[in-house]
Coordinates of N, CA, C and O in Angstrom, one line a residue:
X23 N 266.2 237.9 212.3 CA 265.5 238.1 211.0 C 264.1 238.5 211.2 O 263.4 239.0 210.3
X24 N 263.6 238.2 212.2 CA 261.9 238.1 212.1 C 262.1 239.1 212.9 O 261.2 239.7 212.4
X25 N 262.4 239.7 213.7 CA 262.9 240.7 214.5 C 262.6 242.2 213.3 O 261.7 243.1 213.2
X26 N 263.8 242.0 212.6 CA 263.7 243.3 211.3 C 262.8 243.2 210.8 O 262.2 244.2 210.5
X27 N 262.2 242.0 210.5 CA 260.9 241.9 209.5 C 260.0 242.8 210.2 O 259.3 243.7 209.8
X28 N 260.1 242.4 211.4 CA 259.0 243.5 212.2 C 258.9 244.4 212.1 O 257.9 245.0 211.7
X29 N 259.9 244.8 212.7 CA 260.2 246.2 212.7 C 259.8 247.2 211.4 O 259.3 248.3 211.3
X30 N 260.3 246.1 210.2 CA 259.9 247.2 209.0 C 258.9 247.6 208.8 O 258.5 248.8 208.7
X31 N 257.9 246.2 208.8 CA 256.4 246.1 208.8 C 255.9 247.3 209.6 O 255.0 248.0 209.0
X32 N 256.2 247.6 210.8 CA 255.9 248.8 211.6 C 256.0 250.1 211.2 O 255.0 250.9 211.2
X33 N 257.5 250.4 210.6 CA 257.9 251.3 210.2 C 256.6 251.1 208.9 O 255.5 251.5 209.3
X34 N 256.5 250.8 208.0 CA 255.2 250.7 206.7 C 254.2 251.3 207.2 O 253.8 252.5 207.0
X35 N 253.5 250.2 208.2 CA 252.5 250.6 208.2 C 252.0 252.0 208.8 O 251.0 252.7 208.4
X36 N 253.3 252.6 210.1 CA 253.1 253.8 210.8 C 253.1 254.9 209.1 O 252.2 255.6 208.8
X37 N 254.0 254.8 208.4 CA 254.1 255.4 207.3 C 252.9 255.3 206.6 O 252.3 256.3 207.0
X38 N 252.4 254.9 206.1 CA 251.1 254.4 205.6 C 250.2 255.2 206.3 O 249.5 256.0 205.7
X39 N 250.0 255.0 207.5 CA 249.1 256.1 208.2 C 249.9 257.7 208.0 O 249.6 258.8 207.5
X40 N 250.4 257.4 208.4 CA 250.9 259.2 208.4 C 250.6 259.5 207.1 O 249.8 260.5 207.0
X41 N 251.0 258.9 205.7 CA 250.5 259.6 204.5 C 248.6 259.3 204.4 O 247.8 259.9 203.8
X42 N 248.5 258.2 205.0 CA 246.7 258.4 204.8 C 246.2 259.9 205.8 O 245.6 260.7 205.1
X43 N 246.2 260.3 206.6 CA 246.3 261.3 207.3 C 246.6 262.1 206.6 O 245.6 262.9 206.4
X44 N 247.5 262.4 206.1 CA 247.9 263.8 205.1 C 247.1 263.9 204.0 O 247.1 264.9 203.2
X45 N 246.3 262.9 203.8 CA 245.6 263.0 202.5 C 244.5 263.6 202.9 O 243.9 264.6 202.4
X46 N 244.1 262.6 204.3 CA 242.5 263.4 204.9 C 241.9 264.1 205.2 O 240.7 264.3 205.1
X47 N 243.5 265.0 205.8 CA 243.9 266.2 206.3 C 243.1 267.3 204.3 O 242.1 268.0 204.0
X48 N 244.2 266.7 203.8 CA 244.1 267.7 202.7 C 242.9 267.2 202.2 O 243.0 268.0 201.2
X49 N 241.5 266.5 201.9 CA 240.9 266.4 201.2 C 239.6 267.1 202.2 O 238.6 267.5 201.6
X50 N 239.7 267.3 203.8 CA 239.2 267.8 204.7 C 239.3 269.3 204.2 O 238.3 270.0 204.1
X51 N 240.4 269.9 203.8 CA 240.7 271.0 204.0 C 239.6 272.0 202.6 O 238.9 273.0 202.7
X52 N 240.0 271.0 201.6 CA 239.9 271.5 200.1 C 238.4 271.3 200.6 O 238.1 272.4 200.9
X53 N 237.3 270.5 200.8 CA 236.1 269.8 201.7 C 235.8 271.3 202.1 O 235.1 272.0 201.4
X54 N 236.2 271.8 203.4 CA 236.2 273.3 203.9 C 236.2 274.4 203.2 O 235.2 275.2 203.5
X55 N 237.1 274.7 202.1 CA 237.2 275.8 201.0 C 236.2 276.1 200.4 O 235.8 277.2 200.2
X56 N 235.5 274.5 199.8 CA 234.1 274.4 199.1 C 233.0 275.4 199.8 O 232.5 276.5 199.4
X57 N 233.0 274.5 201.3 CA 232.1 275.1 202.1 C 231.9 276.4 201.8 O 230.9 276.9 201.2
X58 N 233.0 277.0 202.4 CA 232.9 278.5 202.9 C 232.2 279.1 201.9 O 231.2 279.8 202.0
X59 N 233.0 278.9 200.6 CA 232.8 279.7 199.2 C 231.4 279.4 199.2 O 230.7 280.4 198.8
X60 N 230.8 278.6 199.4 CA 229.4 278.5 199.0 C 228.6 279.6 199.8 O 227.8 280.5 199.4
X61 N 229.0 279.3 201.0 CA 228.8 280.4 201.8 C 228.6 281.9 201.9 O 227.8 282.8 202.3
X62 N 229.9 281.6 201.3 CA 229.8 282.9 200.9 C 229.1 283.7 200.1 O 228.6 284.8 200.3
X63 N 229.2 282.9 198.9 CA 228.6 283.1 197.7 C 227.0 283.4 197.8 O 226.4 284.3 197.3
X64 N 226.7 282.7 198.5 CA 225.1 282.9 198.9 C 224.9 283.6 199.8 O 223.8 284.0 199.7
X65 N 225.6 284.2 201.1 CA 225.4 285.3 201.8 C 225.6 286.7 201.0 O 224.9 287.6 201.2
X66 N 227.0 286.9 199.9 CA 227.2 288.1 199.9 C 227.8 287.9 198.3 O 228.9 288.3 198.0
X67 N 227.2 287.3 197.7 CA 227.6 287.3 196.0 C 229.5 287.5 196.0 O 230.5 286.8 196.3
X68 N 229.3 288.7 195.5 CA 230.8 289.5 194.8 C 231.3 289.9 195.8 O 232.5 290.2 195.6
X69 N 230.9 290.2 197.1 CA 231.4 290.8 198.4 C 231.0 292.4 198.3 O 231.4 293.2 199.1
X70 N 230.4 292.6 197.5 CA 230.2 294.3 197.5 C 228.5 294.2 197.2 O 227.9 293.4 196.5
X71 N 227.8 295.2 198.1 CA 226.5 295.0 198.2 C 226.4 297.3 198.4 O 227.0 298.1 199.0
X72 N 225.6 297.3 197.8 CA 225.1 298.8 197.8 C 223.4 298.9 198.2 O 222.4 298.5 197.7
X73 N 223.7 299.7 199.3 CA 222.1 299.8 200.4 C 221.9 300.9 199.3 O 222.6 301.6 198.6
X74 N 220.4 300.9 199.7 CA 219.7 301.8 199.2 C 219.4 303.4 199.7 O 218.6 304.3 199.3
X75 N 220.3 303.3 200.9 CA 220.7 304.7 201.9 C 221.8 305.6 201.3 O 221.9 306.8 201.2
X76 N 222.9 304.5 200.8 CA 223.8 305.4 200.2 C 225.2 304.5 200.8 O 226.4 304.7 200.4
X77 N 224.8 303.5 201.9 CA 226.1 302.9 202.3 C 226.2 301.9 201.1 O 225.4 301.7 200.1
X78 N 228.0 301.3 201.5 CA 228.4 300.0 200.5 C 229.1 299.5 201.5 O 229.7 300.1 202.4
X79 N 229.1 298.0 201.3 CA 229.5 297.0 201.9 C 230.4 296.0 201.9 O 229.8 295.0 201.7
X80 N 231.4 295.8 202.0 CA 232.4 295.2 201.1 C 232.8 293.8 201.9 O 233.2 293.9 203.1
X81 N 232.7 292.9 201.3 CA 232.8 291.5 202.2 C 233.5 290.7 202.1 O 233.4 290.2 201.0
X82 N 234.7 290.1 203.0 CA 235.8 288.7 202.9 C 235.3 288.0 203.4 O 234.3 287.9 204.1
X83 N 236.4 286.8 203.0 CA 236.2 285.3 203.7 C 237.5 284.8 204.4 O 238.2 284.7 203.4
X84 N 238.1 284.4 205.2 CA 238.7 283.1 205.4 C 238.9 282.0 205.8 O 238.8 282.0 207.1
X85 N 239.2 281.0 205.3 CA 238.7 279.4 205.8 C 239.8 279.1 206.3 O 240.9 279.6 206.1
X86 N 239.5 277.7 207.5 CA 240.5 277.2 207.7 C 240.3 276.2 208.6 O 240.0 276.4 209.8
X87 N 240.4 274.9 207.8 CA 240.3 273.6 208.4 C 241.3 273.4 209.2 O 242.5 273.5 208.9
X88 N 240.8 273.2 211.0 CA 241.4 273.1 212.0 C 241.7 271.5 212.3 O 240.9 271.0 213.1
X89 N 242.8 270.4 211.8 CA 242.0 269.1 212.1 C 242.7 268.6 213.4 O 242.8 267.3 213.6
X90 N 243.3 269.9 214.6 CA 243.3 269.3 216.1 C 242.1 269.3 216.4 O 241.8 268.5 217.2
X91 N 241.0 270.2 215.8 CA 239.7 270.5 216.7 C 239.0 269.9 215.6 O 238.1 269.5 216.2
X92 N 238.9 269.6 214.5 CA 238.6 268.6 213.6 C 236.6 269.8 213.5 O 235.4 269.7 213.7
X93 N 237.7 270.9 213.0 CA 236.5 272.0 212.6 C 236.7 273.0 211.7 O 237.5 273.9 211.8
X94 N 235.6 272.9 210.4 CA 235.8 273.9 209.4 C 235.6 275.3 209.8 O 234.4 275.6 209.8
X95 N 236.5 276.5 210.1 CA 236.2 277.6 210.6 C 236.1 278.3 209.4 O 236.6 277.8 208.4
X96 N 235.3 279.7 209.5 CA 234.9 280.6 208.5 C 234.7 282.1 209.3 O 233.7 282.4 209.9
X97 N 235.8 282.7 209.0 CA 236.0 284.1 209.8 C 235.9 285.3 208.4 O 236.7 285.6 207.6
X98 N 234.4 285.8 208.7 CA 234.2 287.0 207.5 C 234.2 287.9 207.8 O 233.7 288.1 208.9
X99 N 234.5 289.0 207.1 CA 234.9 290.4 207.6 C 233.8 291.3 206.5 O 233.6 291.0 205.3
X100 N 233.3 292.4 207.3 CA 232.4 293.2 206.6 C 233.0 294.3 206.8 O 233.7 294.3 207.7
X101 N 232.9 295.5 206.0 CA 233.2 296.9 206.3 C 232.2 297.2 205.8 O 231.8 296.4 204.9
X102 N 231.4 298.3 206.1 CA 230.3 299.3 205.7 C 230.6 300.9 206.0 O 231.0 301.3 207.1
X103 N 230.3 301.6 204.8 CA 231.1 302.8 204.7 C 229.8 303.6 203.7 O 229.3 303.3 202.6
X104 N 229.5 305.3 204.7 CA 228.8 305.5 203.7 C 229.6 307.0 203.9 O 230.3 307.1 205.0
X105 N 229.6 308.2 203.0 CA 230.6 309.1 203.1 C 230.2 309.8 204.3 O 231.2 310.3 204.8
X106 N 229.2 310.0 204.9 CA 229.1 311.2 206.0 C 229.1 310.3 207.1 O 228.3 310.7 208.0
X107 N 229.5 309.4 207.4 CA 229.4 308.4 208.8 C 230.6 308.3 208.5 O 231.3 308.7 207.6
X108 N 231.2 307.3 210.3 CA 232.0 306.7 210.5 C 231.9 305.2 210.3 O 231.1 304.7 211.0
X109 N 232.6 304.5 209.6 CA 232.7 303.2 208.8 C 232.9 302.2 210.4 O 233.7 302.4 211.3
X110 N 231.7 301.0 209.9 CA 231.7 300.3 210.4 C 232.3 298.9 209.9 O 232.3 298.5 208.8
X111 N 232.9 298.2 211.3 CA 233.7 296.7 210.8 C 233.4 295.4 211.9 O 233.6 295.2 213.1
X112 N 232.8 294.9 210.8 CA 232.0 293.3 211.3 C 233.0 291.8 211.0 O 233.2 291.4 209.8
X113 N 233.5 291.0 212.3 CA 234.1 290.5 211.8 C 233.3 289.2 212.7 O 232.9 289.5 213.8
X114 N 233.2 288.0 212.1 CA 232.1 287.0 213.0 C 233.0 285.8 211.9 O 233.4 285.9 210.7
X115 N 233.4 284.3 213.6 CA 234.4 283.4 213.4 C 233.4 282.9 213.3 O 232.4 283.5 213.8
X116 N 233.1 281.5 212.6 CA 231.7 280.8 212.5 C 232.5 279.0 212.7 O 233.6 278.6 212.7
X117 N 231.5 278.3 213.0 CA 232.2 276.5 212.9 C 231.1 276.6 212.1 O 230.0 277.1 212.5
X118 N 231.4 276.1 210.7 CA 230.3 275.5 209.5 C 229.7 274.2 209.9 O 228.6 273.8 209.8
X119 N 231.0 273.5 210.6 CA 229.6 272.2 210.9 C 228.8 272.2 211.4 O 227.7 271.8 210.9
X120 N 229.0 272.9 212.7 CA 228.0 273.0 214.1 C 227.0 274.3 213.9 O 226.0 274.5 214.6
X121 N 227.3 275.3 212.9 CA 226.4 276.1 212.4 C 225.8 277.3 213.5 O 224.7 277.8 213.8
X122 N 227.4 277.5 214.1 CA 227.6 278.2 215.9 C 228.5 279.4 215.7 O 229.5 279.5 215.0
X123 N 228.2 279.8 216.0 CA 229.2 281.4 216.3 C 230.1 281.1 217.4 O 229.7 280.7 218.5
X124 N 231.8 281.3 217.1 CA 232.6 281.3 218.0 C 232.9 282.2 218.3 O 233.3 282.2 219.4
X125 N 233.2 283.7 217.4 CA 233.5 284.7 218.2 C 232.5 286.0 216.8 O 231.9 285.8 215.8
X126 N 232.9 287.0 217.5 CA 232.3 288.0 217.1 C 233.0 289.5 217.6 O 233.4 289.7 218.7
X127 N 233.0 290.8 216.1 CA 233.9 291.8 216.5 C 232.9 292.9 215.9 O 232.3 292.9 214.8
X128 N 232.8 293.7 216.9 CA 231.6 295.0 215.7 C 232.6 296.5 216.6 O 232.8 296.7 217.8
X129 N 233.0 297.5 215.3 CA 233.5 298.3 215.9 C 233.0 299.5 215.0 O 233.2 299.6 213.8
X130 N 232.2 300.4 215.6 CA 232.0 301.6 214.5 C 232.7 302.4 215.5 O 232.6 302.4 216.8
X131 N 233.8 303.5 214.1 CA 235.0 304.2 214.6 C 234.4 305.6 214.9 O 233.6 306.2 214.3
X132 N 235.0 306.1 216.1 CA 234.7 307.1 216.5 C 233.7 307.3 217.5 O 233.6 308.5 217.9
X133 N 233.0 306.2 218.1 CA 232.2 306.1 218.4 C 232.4 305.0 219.8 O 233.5 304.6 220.0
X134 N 231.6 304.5 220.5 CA 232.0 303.4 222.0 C 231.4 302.5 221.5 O 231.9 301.5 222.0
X135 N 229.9 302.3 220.2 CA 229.9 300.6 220.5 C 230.4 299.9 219.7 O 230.6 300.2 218.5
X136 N 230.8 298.9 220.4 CA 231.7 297.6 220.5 C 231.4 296.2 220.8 O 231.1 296.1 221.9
X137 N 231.4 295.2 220.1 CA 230.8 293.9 220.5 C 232.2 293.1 220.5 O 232.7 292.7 219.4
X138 N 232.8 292.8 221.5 CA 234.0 291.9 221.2 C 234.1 290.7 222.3 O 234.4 290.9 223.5
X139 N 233.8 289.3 221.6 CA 234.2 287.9 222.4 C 234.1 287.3 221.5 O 233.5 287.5 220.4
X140 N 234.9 285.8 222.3 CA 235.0 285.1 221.5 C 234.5 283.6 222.7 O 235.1 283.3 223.8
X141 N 234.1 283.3 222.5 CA 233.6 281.5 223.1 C 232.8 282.6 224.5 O 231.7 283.0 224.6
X142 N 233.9 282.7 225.4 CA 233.2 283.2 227.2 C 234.2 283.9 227.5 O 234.3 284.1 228.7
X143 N 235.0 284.3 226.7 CA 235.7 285.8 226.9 C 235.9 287.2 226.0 O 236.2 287.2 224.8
X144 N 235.7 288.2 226.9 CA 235.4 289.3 226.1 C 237.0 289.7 225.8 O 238.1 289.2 226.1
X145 N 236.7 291.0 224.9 CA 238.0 291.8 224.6 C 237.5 293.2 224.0 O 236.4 293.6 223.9
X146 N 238.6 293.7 223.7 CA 238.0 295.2 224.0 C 239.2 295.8 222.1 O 239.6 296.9 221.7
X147 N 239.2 294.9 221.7 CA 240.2 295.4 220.1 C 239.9 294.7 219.4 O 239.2 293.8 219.9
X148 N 240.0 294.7 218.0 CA 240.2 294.3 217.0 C 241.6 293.5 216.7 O 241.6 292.5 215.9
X149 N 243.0 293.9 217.2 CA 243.9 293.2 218.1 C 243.3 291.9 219.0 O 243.3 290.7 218.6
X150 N 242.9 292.4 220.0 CA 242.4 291.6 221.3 C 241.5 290.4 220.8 O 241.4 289.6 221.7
X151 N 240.7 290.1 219.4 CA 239.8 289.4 218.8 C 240.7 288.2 217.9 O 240.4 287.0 217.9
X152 N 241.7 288.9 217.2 CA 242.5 288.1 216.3 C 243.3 287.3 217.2 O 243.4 286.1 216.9
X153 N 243.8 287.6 218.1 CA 245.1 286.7 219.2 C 244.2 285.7 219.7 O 244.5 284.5 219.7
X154 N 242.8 286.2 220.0 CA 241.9 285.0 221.0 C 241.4 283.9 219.9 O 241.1 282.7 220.3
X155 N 241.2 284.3 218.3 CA 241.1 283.0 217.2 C 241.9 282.6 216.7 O 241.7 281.7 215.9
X156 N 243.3 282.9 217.0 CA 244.5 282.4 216.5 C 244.2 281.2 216.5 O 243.8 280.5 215.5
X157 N 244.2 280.7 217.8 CA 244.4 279.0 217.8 C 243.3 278.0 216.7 O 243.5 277.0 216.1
X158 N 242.0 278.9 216.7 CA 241.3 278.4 216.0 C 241.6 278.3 214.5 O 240.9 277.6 213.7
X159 N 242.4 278.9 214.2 CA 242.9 279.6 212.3 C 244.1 278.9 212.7 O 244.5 278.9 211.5
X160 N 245.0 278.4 213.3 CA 246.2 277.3 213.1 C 246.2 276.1 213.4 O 245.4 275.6 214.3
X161 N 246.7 275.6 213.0 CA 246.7 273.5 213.7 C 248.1 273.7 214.8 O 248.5 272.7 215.5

């Protein structure tokens, strides 16, 4: 009898954790969304910015609380396009806590320069950039 008692008690409390964790998880997450948007919001308003050259600039976001690495990531993507150039694309992984750049993608089309790594390895695509942050954009 005290045997089962145990056991249940176990079974509870492991449950108990597992749903406090899912909460943490999600209140971590929703916690992150804030962030970014703030972020966002004050780096680049509406995501559309018009230079005074004649380019426009059009700006995303996406967030995504990592909680194996227990890190709010923020991967934003820029395009800038003015009609007689070839359109440039800025894409920079950020950790909002640590306030650090993990990777970084700059590709103006038609052209050779290129900025592509991520932590201490390089790559040479806009392909080759997304596979190496995967892990960081999934749990």
């Amino acid at each position: 009898m005290m045997k089962a008692l145990s056991v249940l008690l176990s079974l509870f409390l492991a449950s108990s954790a597992l749903a406090q964790s899912l909460i943490d998880k999600s209140e971590l997450s929703e916690r992150c969304g804030k962030q970014a948007a703030k972020r966002f919001e004050k780096e680049w308003g509406t995501g559309v910015f018009s230079h005074t050259d004649g380019r426009q600039t059009t700006s995303n976001y996406e967030h995504h609380y990592n909680s194996r690495l227990h890190k709010c990531l923020y991967l934003e993507t820029r395009d800038t396009q003015k009609s007689d150039r070839a359109p440039l694309r800025m894409l920079t992984l950020l950790d909002l806590h640590e306030k650090r750049t993990i990777g970084k993608y700059s590709k103006l089309e038609g052209d050779r320069f290129a900025v592509c790594w991520v932590q201490d390895k390089r790559c040479a695509s806009e392909e080759e950039f997304r596979a190496l942050i995967k892990p960081f954009m999934e749990d």
